CSV table of C-alpha atoms and ligand atoms in Angstrom, one decimal:
chain,number,residue,atom,x,y,z
A,153,MET,CA,-19.4,-24.5,-19.7
A,154,THR,CA,-18.9,-21.0,-18.8
A,155,ARG,CA,-15.3,-20.3,-17.7
A,156,HIS,CA,-15.2,-17.9,-14.8
A,157,PHE,CA,-12.0,-16.5,-13.3
A,158,ILE,CA,-12.9,-16.3,-9.4
A,159,ASP,CA,-9.5,-17.8,-8.4
A,160,LEU,CA,-6.3,-18.7,-10.3
A,161,SER,CA,-7.1,-22.5,-9.7
A,162,ASP,CA,-10.2,-21.8,-12.0
A,163,ALA,CA,-7.7,-21.8,-14.8
A,164,GLY,CA,-4.9,-24.0,-13.5
A,165,GLY,CA,-1.2,-23.7,-14.0
A,166,ASP,CA,-1.1,-24.5,-17.9
A,167,ALA,CA,-3.6,-21.8,-18.5
A,168,VAL,CA,-2.1,-19.2,-16.3
A,169,ALA,CA,1.3,-19.8,-18.3
A,170,ALA,CA,-0.4,-19.5,-21.4
A,171,MET,CA,-2.3,-16.1,-20.4
A,172,LEU,CA,1.2,-14.9,-19.4
A,173,GLY,CA,2.8,-15.9,-22.7
A,174,ASP,CA,-0.2,-14.2,-24.4
A,175,ALA,CA,0.1,-11.0,-22.4
A,176,LEU,CA,3.7,-10.6,-23.3
A,177,ASP,CA,3.2,-11.1,-26.7
A,178,ARG,CA,0.2,-8.7,-27.0
A,179,LYS,CA,2.1,-6.0,-24.9
A,180,ALA,CA,5.1,-6.1,-27.2
A,181,ALA,CA,3.0,-5.9,-30.3
A,182,ARG,CA,1.4,-2.5,-29.3
A,183,ALA,CA,4.6,-1.1,-27.7
A,184,GLY,CA,4.5,2.8,-28.3
A,185,TRP,CA,0.9,3.0,-29.5
A,186,PRO,CA,-1.7,5.4,-28.2
A,187,LYS,CA,-3.0,3.7,-25.1
A,188,GLY,CA,-6.9,3.5,-26.3
A,189,LYS,CA,-6.0,2.2,-29.9
A,190,PRO,CA,-7.4,-1.2,-30.4
A,191,ASP,CA,-4.9,-4.0,-31.1
A,192,ALA,CA,-4.5,-5.0,-34.6
A,193,ASP,CA,-6.6,-8.1,-34.5
A,194,ALA,CA,-9.3,-6.5,-32.1
A,195,PRO,CA,-10.3,-9.9,-30.8
A,196,LEU,CA,-13.1,-8.8,-28.4
A,197,ALA,CA,-14.7,-6.4,-31.1
A,198,GLY,CA,-18.6,-6.2,-30.0
A,199,ARG,CA,-18.2,-7.6,-26.8
A,200,VAL,CA,-19.1,-5.6,-23.5
A,201,LEU,CA,-17.8,-6.1,-20.0
A,202,ALA,CA,-20.2,-4.9,-16.9
A,203,MET,CA,-18.0,-4.0,-13.9
A,204,ILE,CA,-19.7,-3.9,-10.6
A,205,PHE,CA,-18.0,-2.1,-7.7
A,206,GLU,CA,-18.9,-2.5,-4.1
A,207,LYS,CA,-15.7,-0.9,-2.9
A,208,ASN,CA,-13.5,1.7,-4.2
A,209,SER,CA,-10.8,1.2,-7.1
A,210,THR,CA,-8.6,3.1,-9.1
A,211,ARG,CA,-6.4,0.5,-11.1
A,212,THR,CA,-9.0,-2.2,-11.4
A,213,ARG,CA,-11.5,0.0,-12.8
A,214,VAL,CA,-9.2,1.8,-15.3
A,215,SER,CA,-7.2,-1.2,-16.3
A,216,PHE,CA,-10.3,-3.3,-17.1
A,217,ASP,CA,-11.8,-0.2,-19.2
A,218,MET,CA,-8.4,0.0,-21.1
A,219,ALA,CA,-8.1,-3.8,-21.5
A,220,MET,CA,-11.6,-3.9,-23.3
A,221,ARG,CA,-10.7,-0.7,-25.4
A,222,GLN,CA,-7.5,-2.2,-26.6
A,223,LEU,CA,-9.2,-5.8,-27.2
A,224,GLY,CA,-11.5,-3.9,-29.3
A,225,GLY,CA,-14.6,-4.1,-27.0
A,226,SER,CA,-16.0,-1.8,-24.3
A,227,ALA,CA,-16.9,-1.8,-20.7
A,228,LEU,CA,-19.4,-0.3,-18.4
A,229,VAL,CA,-19.3,0.4,-14.6
A,230,MET,CA,-22.0,-0.2,-12.3
A,231,GLU,CA,-21.3,1.5,-8.9
A,232,SER,CA,-23.3,-0.7,-6.6
A,233,GLY,CA,-24.8,2.0,-4.6
A,234,SER,CA,-26.6,3.5,-7.5
A,235,THR,CA,-27.8,0.0,-8.8
A,236,GLN,CA,-30.9,-2.2,-7.9
A,237,LEU,CA,-28.2,-4.6,-6.4
A,238,GLY,CA,-27.5,-1.9,-3.8
A,239,ARG,CA,-31.2,-1.7,-3.0
A,240,GLY,CA,-31.6,-5.5,-2.3
A,241,GLU,CA,-32.2,-7.1,-5.7
A,242,THR,CA,-30.8,-10.5,-5.5
A,243,VAL,CA,-27.4,-11.4,-6.8
A,244,ALA,CA,-29.0,-14.3,-8.6
A,245,ASP,CA,-31.3,-12.0,-10.5
A,246,THR,CA,-28.5,-9.6,-11.2
A,247,ALA,CA,-26.6,-12.4,-12.7
A,248,ARG,CA,-29.5,-13.5,-14.9
A,249,VAL,CA,-30.3,-10.1,-16.1
A,250,LEU,CA,-26.6,-9.2,-16.9
A,251,SER,CA,-26.2,-12.4,-18.9
A,252,ARG,CA,-28.9,-11.3,-21.3
A,253,MET,CA,-27.3,-8.0,-21.8
A,254,VAL,CA,-23.4,-8.3,-21.6
A,255,ASP,CA,-20.8,-10.8,-22.6
A,256,ALA,CA,-18.7,-10.6,-19.1
A,257,ILE,CA,-19.0,-9.5,-15.5
A,258,MET,CA,-16.3,-8.3,-13.3
A,259,ILE,CA,-17.1,-7.6,-9.7
A,260,ARG,CA,-15.4,-6.3,-6.7
A,261,THR,CA,-17.1,-7.1,-3.5
A,262,ASP,CA,-16.4,-7.5,0.3
A,263,ASP,CA,-18.0,-11.1,0.4
A,264,HIS,CA,-16.5,-13.7,-1.6
A,265,ALA,CA,-19.8,-15.6,-1.3
A,266,LYS,CA,-21.5,-13.1,-3.4
A,267,ILE,CA,-19.1,-13.8,-6.4
A,268,GLU,CA,-19.5,-17.5,-6.1
A,269,GLU,CA,-23.4,-17.0,-5.9
A,270,LEU,CA,-23.0,-14.5,-8.8
A,271,ALA,CA,-21.1,-17.3,-11.0
A,272,ARG,CA,-23.7,-19.9,-10.0
A,273,HIS,CA,-26.5,-17.9,-11.7
A,274,ALA,CA,-24.8,-16.3,-14.6
A,275,ASP,CA,-24.3,-17.6,-18.1
A,276,VAL,CA,-21.6,-15.3,-18.8
A,277,PRO,CA,-17.9,-15.4,-17.4
A,278,VAL,CA,-17.6,-13.9,-13.9
A,279,ILE,CA,-14.1,-12.4,-13.2
A,280,ASN,CA,-12.9,-11.7,-9.6
A,281,GLY,CA,-11.8,-8.0,-9.3
A,282,LEU,CA,-11.0,-8.4,-5.5
A,283,THR,CA,-12.9,-9.9,-2.6
A,284,ASP,CA,-12.2,-10.2,1.1
A,285,LEU,CA,-10.7,-13.6,0.0
A,286,SER,CA,-8.6,-13.1,-3.0
A,287,HIS,CA,-7.3,-10.9,-5.7
A,288,PRO,CA,-6.3,-13.4,-8.7
A,289,CYS,CA,-6.0,-10.4,-11.4
A,290,GLN,CA,-3.6,-8.6,-9.2
A,291,ILE,CA,-1.2,-11.8,-9.1
A,292,MET,CA,-1.5,-12.3,-12.7
A,293,ALA,CA,-0.1,-8.7,-13.4
A,294,ASP,CA,2.5,-9.4,-10.6
A,295,LEU,CA,3.7,-12.8,-12.3
A,296,LEU,CA,4.0,-10.9,-15.6
A,297,THR,CA,6.2,-8.2,-14.0
A,298,ILE,CA,8.5,-10.9,-12.3
A,299,ILE,CA,8.8,-12.5,-15.8
A,300,GLU,CA,9.4,-9.4,-17.6
A,301,ARG,CA,12.4,-8.6,-15.1
A,302,GLY,CA,13.9,-11.8,-16.2
A,303,HIS,CA,13.1,-14.1,-13.4
A,304,ALA,CA,11.7,-17.8,-14.1
A,305,LEU,CA,8.7,-18.6,-11.9
A,306,PRO,CA,9.7,-22.1,-10.9
A,307,GLY,CA,12.1,-21.8,-8.0
A,308,LEU,CA,11.5,-18.1,-7.5
A,309,GLN,CA,12.1,-17.0,-3.9
A,310,LEU,CA,9.7,-14.3,-2.9
A,311,ALA,CA,9.3,-12.6,0.5
A,312,TRP,CA,5.9,-11.3,1.8
A,313,LEU,CA,5.8,-8.7,4.6
A,314,GLY,CA,2.8,-7.9,6.8
A,315,ASP,CA,-0.8,-9.0,6.8
A,316,GLY,CA,-1.9,-12.4,5.6
A,317,ASN,CA,-4.6,-10.7,3.1
A,318,ASN,CA,-6.5,-11.3,-0.1
A,319,VAL,CA,-3.7,-10.3,-2.3
A,320,LEU,CA,-1.2,-12.9,-0.3
A,321,HIS,CA,-4.0,-15.6,-0.7
A,322,SER,CA,-3.8,-15.4,-4.5
A,323,LEU,CA,-0.1,-15.2,-4.4
A,324,VAL,CA,0.1,-18.4,-2.3
A,325,GLU,CA,-2.4,-20.0,-4.8
A,326,ALA,CA,0.2,-19.0,-7.7
A,327,ALA,CA,3.2,-20.5,-5.8
A,328,GLY,CA,1.4,-23.7,-5.8
A,329,LEU,CA,0.6,-23.6,-9.5
A,330,MET,CA,3.7,-22.1,-10.9
A,331,LYS,CA,6.0,-24.0,-8.1
A,332,PHE,CA,7.7,-21.1,-6.3
A,333,THR,CA,8.7,-20.3,-2.7
A,334,ILE,CA,7.0,-17.7,-0.5
A,335,ARG,CA,8.6,-16.7,3.0
A,336,VAL,CA,5.8,-14.8,4.9
A,337,GLY,CA,7.1,-12.6,7.4
A,338,GLY,CA,4.4,-11.1,9.8
A,339,PRO,CA,3.0,-11.1,13.2
A,340,ALA,CA,1.3,-13.9,15.0
A,341,GLY,CA,-2.4,-13.8,14.4
A,342,TYR,CA,-2.4,-12.2,10.7
A,343,GLU,CA,-1.4,-15.4,8.8
A,344,PRO,CA,-3.1,-16.1,5.8
A,345,ASP,CA,-6.0,-18.6,5.3
A,346,GLY,CA,-4.8,-22.3,6.1
A,347,GLY,CA,-6.8,-23.5,3.1
A,348,PHE,CA,-4.8,-21.6,0.6
A,349,VAL,CA,-1.5,-22.6,2.2
A,350,GLU,CA,-2.5,-26.2,2.2
A,351,ARG,CA,-3.5,-26.5,-1.4
A,352,ALA,CA,-0.3,-24.6,-2.4
A,353,ARG,CA,2.0,-26.9,-0.7
A,354,ALA,CA,-0.1,-30.1,-2.1
A,355,ALA,CA,0.6,-28.4,-5.5
A,356,GLY,CA,4.1,-28.1,-5.3
A,357,GLY,CA,4.6,-24.6,-3.8
A,358,GLU,CA,6.8,-24.0,-0.8
A,359,ILE,CA,5.2,-21.6,1.7
A,360,ARG,CA,7.2,-20.8,4.8
A,361,PHE,CA,6.4,-18.6,8.0
A,362,THR,CA,8.5,-16.3,10.2
A,363,GLN,CA,8.2,-13.6,12.6
A,364,ASP,CA,11.5,-12.4,11.7
A,365,PRO,CA,11.3,-10.0,8.7
A,366,ARG,CA,14.9,-10.4,8.0
A,367,GLU,CA,14.5,-14.2,7.7
A,368,ALA,CA,11.8,-13.7,5.6
A,369,VAL,CA,13.8,-11.7,2.9
A,370,ALA,CA,16.8,-13.5,3.0
A,371,GLY,CA,17.8,-14.9,-0.4
A,372,ALA,CA,14.6,-13.3,-1.7
A,373,GLN,CA,14.6,-12.2,-5.2
A,374,VAL,CA,11.3,-10.4,-4.9
A,375,VAL,CA,9.9,-8.4,-1.9
A,376,VAL,CA,6.3,-7.9,-1.7
A,377,THR,CA,4.1,-6.1,0.7
A,378,ASP,CA,0.6,-4.4,0.9
A,379,CYS,CA,-1.3,-2.2,3.3
A,380,TRP,CA,-1.4,-3.3,6.7
A,381,VAL,CA,-5.3,-3.0,7.1
A,382,SER,CA,-7.5,-4.0,4.0
A,383,MET,CA,-10.7,-2.2,2.9
A,384,GLY,CA,-13.6,-3.4,5.0
A,385,GLN,CA,-11.1,-5.0,7.7
A,386,ALA,CA,-11.7,-3.7,11.3
A,387,GLY,CA,-8.1,-3.4,11.6
A,388,GLY,CA,-7.3,-0.5,14.4
A,389,GLU,CA,-4.5,0.5,16.2
A,390,ALA,CA,-3.5,-2.9,17.5
A,391,GLN,CA,-3.1,-4.3,14.0
A,392,ILE,CA,-1.1,-1.5,12.9
A,393,ALA,CA,1.1,-1.7,16.0
A,394,ALA,CA,1.7,-5.4,15.2
A,395,MET,CA,2.8,-4.6,11.7
A,396,GLN,CA,5.5,-2.0,12.4
A,397,PRO,CA,8.6,-4.6,12.4
A,398,TYR,CA,7.5,-5.5,8.9
A,399,GLN,CA,7.7,-2.2,7.4
A,400,VAL,CA,9.8,-2.6,4.0
A,401,ASN,CA,12.6,0.0,4.5
A,402,ALA,CA,15.9,0.4,2.9
A,403,ALA,CA,17.8,-1.4,5.6
A,404,LEU,CA,15.3,-4.4,5.1
A,405,MET,CA,15.9,-4.5,1.4
A,406,GLN,CA,19.5,-4.7,2.2
A,407,ALA,CA,18.9,-8.1,3.7
A,408,ALA,CA,17.2,-9.5,0.6
A,409,GLU,CA,19.2,-10.7,-2.6
A,410,PRO,CA,21.1,-7.9,-4.3
A,411,GLY,CA,19.1,-6.3,-6.9
A,412,ALA,CA,15.7,-7.8,-5.3
A,413,LEU,CA,12.6,-6.1,-6.9
A,414,PHE,CA,10.2,-4.4,-4.6
A,415,MET,CA,6.6,-5.0,-5.4
A,416,HIS,CA,3.2,-3.6,-4.2
A,417,CYS,CA,-0.2,-3.9,-5.7
A,418,LEU,CA,-1.1,-0.2,-4.5
A,419,PRO,CA,-2.6,1.8,-3.3
A,420,ALA,CA,0.4,2.3,-0.8
A,421,HIS,CA,0.5,3.9,2.5
A,422,ARG,CA,3.7,5.4,2.5
A,423,GLY,CA,5.5,5.6,5.7
A,424,GLU,CA,3.5,2.6,7.0
A,425,GLU,CA,4.2,-0.9,5.1
A,426,VAL,CA,6.7,0.8,2.7
A,427,THR,CA,9.1,3.9,2.9
A,428,ASP,CA,9.4,6.5,0.1
A,429,GLU,CA,13.0,5.6,-0.3
A,430,VAL,CA,12.0,1.9,-1.3
A,431,ILE,CA,9.0,2.5,-3.3
A,432,ASP,CA,10.6,5.4,-5.4
A,433,GLY,CA,13.9,3.5,-5.3
A,434,PRO,CA,15.8,1.7,-8.3
A,435,ASN,CA,14.3,-1.7,-7.5
A,436,SER,CA,10.8,-0.9,-7.0
A,437,VAL,CA,8.7,-2.1,-10.1
A,438,VAL,CA,5.4,-0.8,-8.8
A,439,TRP,CA,4.6,1.4,-11.6
A,440,ASP,CA,5.1,-1.7,-14.2
A,441,GLU,CA,3.1,-3.6,-12.0
A,442,ALA,CA,0.2,-1.4,-11.9
A,443,GLU,CA,0.4,-1.0,-15.8
A,444,ASN,CA,0.6,-4.7,-16.4
A,445,ARG,CA,-2.9,-5.0,-14.9
A,446,ILE,CA,-4.1,-3.9,-18.2
A,447,HIS,CA,-2.0,-6.3,-20.3
A,448,ALA,CA,-2.6,-9.4,-17.7
A,449,GLN,CA,-6.3,-9.0,-17.7
A,450,LYS,CA,-6.5,-8.7,-21.6
A,451,SER,CA,-5.3,-12.4,-21.5
A,452,VAL,CA,-7.8,-13.3,-18.6
A,453,LEU,CA,-10.6,-11.6,-20.6
A,454,ARG,CA,-9.5,-13.8,-23.6
A,455,TRP,CA,-9.3,-16.7,-21.7
A,456,VAL,CA,-12.6,-16.5,-20.1
A,457,LEU,CA,-14.2,-16.1,-23.5
A,458,GLY,CA,-12.6,-19.2,-24.7
A,459,GLN,CA,-9.9,-17.4,-27.0
A,460,LEU,CA,-7.0,-19.0,-25.0
B,719,LIG,N1,-4.2,-3.0,-6.9
B,719,LIG,C1,-5.7,-2.6,-6.9
B,719,LIG,O1,-6.5,-3.4,-7.0
B,719,LIG,O2,-5.7,-1.3,-6.9
B,719,LIG,P1,-7.3,-0.6,-6.8
B,719,LIG,O3,-7.8,-0.8,-5.6
B,719,LIG,O4,-7.0,0.8,-7.1
B,719,LIG,O5,-8.2,-1.2,-8.0
B,720,LIG,N1,-5.4,-5.8,0.5
B,720,LIG,C1,-6.0,-4.5,-0.1
B,720,LIG,C2,-5.6,-4.6,-1.6
B,720,LIG,C3,-6.3,-3.4,-2.3
B,720,LIG,C4,-6.1,-3.3,-3.7
B,720,LIG,C5,-7.3,-4.4,0.4
B,720,LIG,O1,-8.2,-5.4,0.0
B,720,LIG,O2,-7.8,-3.4,0.7
């Protein structure tokens, strides 16, 4: 059966752990090498990834391209607006055609139903490069970054500040699979999707909610935030106003565990969800987190193609 990576639960906890282990090993094995040099075993030699973008991207686009190069394969970009998909060719027909031409498809889309439709009709793996609902590849990189900093995932105390968005949904899913705690600090009306929360709790994750930002970060080893208004969200002034108390600034970081890591998937809106002092400060791991998109996704690519 074709393996897709639409959400972390497509893989499950054991496979996520295996991918993270593989990512750590492969990253260590090529330390100091030129960034585009293929890994010694070039495990995806001859393989091609098609990347469909219906929304802007810097990290996802570059990290998947570099991941394929390092695995010995290659990637091609399809900006949706310049493809027939952008003119109304169906998702199903696009899936059928690409399945004859490439070995895997990554898509970034506004509409989660579209990636599900693509996967239903594709004979090759489909990978979620962000939808309105979830961003699992980001969370693979985040978990890798947390482990690299010496934290075990089971029992980890993590705080999320701000909007209950796509990135939080995948983080909540990870809390269930890897058994950690998330305290979400955010305004009423901006909570994450209840389905993700219920499934994570049932799987053994602890998900708590508070409207007090200091209570959210108390005891946290990792403090995470994201933009207050996501791409494609209506948002507006009211949403930004509601988020103001949840800004991650130096005073709020003081209320977390000493040495707590600061994480953000980027792009950051400096002065909104995070201050310069925090994102540029000694506890910020955002650049490792961005680099780790490459390393984590190499293992996702190997997993969907049956190598892990
Ligand atoms: N974090 C992330 O997915 O970044 P891009 O939007 O730049 O791809
Ligand atoms: N929540 C953000 C993540 C960007 C990588 C968005 O969807 O715009």
